[in-house]
Amino acid sequence: MSFWQRFVYPILPVPLQHMAISAYGWQWMRRRYGGIFNKEYKNVKDRESFTYEQWNSYQTMELRKMLLHAFDTVPYYNKIFKERNLTRASLEKFELTDLSRLPLLSKEMLRKEGTRSLLTVKPESSGRFFSSSGSTGTPTQILYSEAFHQRVMAVYEARVRNWAGVDRFIPRGMIGGRRVIPEGFSKAPYGRFNFFEKQLYLSAYHISRATTTSYLEQIGKYNCQYMMGYAMSNFFLARFFDELKVEAPAMKAVITSSEKLTTEMRQIFQRVYNCKSFDGWSGVENCCSISETELGELLINPDVGILEILDPHGSPVAHGQSGEVVCTGLLNFDQPLIRYRIGDYVSLRENQTTGCGRQMPVVNEIGGRLEDVVIGIDGREMVRFHGIFNDLTSITKAQIVQQSFTRIVVNVETRDGLLMKDRHTIYNRLTSQLGNIQIDFNEMDDIPIGPGGKFKAVISHVKRIES
């Protein structure tokens, strides 16, 4: 976080914060939608008419291009390929069925080498690192050039917004992780408006029964016509609208991210906003992605990456069976991710014929992550606490456990003990979201795995107070 974000922005009057958000939004808009965006957007739209054979040919050629680039300019892969007797000549003839010859890339290796030997020595311009939403205390760092950013946004515009019947020019509400409201118990309003992108950025950390009216007023004031962002946070807000029987404006769509979009969420969004909701999957790595069509089918985007679905032995699973997702990205040349174990599970639908006619792989289900909900003293409901542990050098894994409305236990695995500065940072970040609460730190050799063998980043023993 920059000095300006940490010390200047929080003390600005609200109107000046709107201006600051708009200035940031203008820079962000130029980065994502300038340069090659329009050309890439047209290409993405044109490829939607590809046949399965055309997609196979396209992926083969793009994979060869990425492998050759990695061989020539990425030290990590140059070493790996040579160890497996892969030459430039063999990579020029590489087939999709040959992928199993290459090793898997783990998250741990990406964390270790992602800012070193996994980077190309011939990068595209204007690269910036972005942290993943990892909950372990050491998120992965993904390098985005401007060109990569624009390629990603072209797919998002064409296959997420457009499939949902909206576009980037329509006013929208966004609930995400950015701390646009400086303090944990700030007063209304609970959003800041980005004029240049017509985006009302609503706080994910202040949603409660008492603040519902303020959120509704801002959504109306800025004429939001669709909602985006965290699935759970959008659900919390819509559920409060529903419980309080307030009339929310009709929306064109609700487009969710970060958590699994459940049947209950879809029903609430339909009832409150009188619109469909749209699921999807990608991650900050953007080495593979899945989008929901206007007919409610989940399709893999073959031009983002090659998605393998594997069993525990590394073999492809049959359609209808769930398997681990392994991704080979086709868009990021600065930091190639080849056979990357992203950590999620999906299953392909047995019937691969689409209602929309697009010949793209159909996913039956995304095995998304549903974290427990942390409830504040004032009834606010929050998820997505991964940012608490960003950039903390002594922590390798972490977990938040809410024992009561006023007590949080932070379980941590460390390298050589929890540094005092990291302890203070966690305390300040948590209290800024939850107010004056007791926070206990518990250093552990190994944080226990939950039921089903899955790690839970957030555990809450507090029950929601029903209306």
PDB file of C-alpha atoms in Angstrom, residues 6 66 77 80 88 110 116 162 174 194 196 220-221 240 249 274 292 311 315 322 376 425 435 443 448 460 466:
ATOM      1  CA  ARG A   6      -2.355   4.699   3.643  1.00  0.00           C
ATOM      2  CA  MET A  66       4.235 -20.418 -25.470  1.00  0.00           C
ATOM      3  CA  TYR A  77      11.507 -23.787 -18.176  1.00  0.00           C
ATOM      4  CA  ILE A  80      13.120 -28.185 -17.142  1.00  0.00           C
ATOM      5  CA  ARG A  88      13.282 -26.380 -29.975  1.00  0.00           C
ATOM      6  CA  LEU A 110       5.238 -20.384  -8.082  1.00  0.00           C
ATOM      7  CA  ARG A 116      12.698 -14.929 -10.267  1.00  0.00           C
ATOM      8  CA  ASN A 162     -21.552  -9.594 -22.880  1.00  0.00           C
ATOM      9  CA  MET A 174     -19.121  -3.429  -7.449  1.00  0.00           C
ATOM     10  CA  ASN A 194     -15.474   6.042 -10.132  1.00  0.00           C
ATOM     11  CA  PHE A 196     -14.746   7.431 -15.623  1.00  0.00           C
ATOM     12  CA  GLY A 220     -30.133   4.374  -6.805  1.00  0.00           C
ATOM     13  CA  LYS A 221     -28.190   7.631  -6.810  1.00  0.00           C
ATOM     14  CA  PHE A 240     -30.888  -7.807   3.809  1.00  0.00           C
ATOM     15  CA  PRO A 249     -34.024  -1.362  -8.352  1.00  0.00           C
ATOM     16  CA  ASN A 274     -35.531  -9.445 -10.900  1.00  0.00           C
ATOM     17  CA  GLU A 292     -21.629 -18.697 -17.855  1.00  0.00           C
ATOM     18  CA  ASP A 311      -7.458 -37.722 -11.033  1.00  0.00           C
ATOM     19  CA  SER A 315      -4.784 -39.201 -15.542  1.00  0.00           C
ATOM     20  CA  SER A 322     -14.740 -34.291 -10.623  1.00  0.00           C
ATOM     21  CA  GLY A 376     -19.352  -8.229  13.499  1.00  0.00           C
ATOM     22  CA  THR A 425      -0.115  -5.479  11.046  1.00  0.00           C
ATOM     23  CA  GLY A 435     -13.689  -2.739  15.431  1.00  0.00           C
ATOM     24  CA  GLU A 443       1.539 -20.169  16.612  1.00  0.00           C
ATOM     25  CA  PRO A 448      -5.277 -28.876  11.163  1.00  0.00           C
ATOM     26  CA  SER A 460     -16.709 -18.994  12.556  1.00  0.00           C
ATOM     27  CA  GLU A 466     -32.070 -13.892  12.073  1.00  0.00           C
TER      28      GLU A 466
END
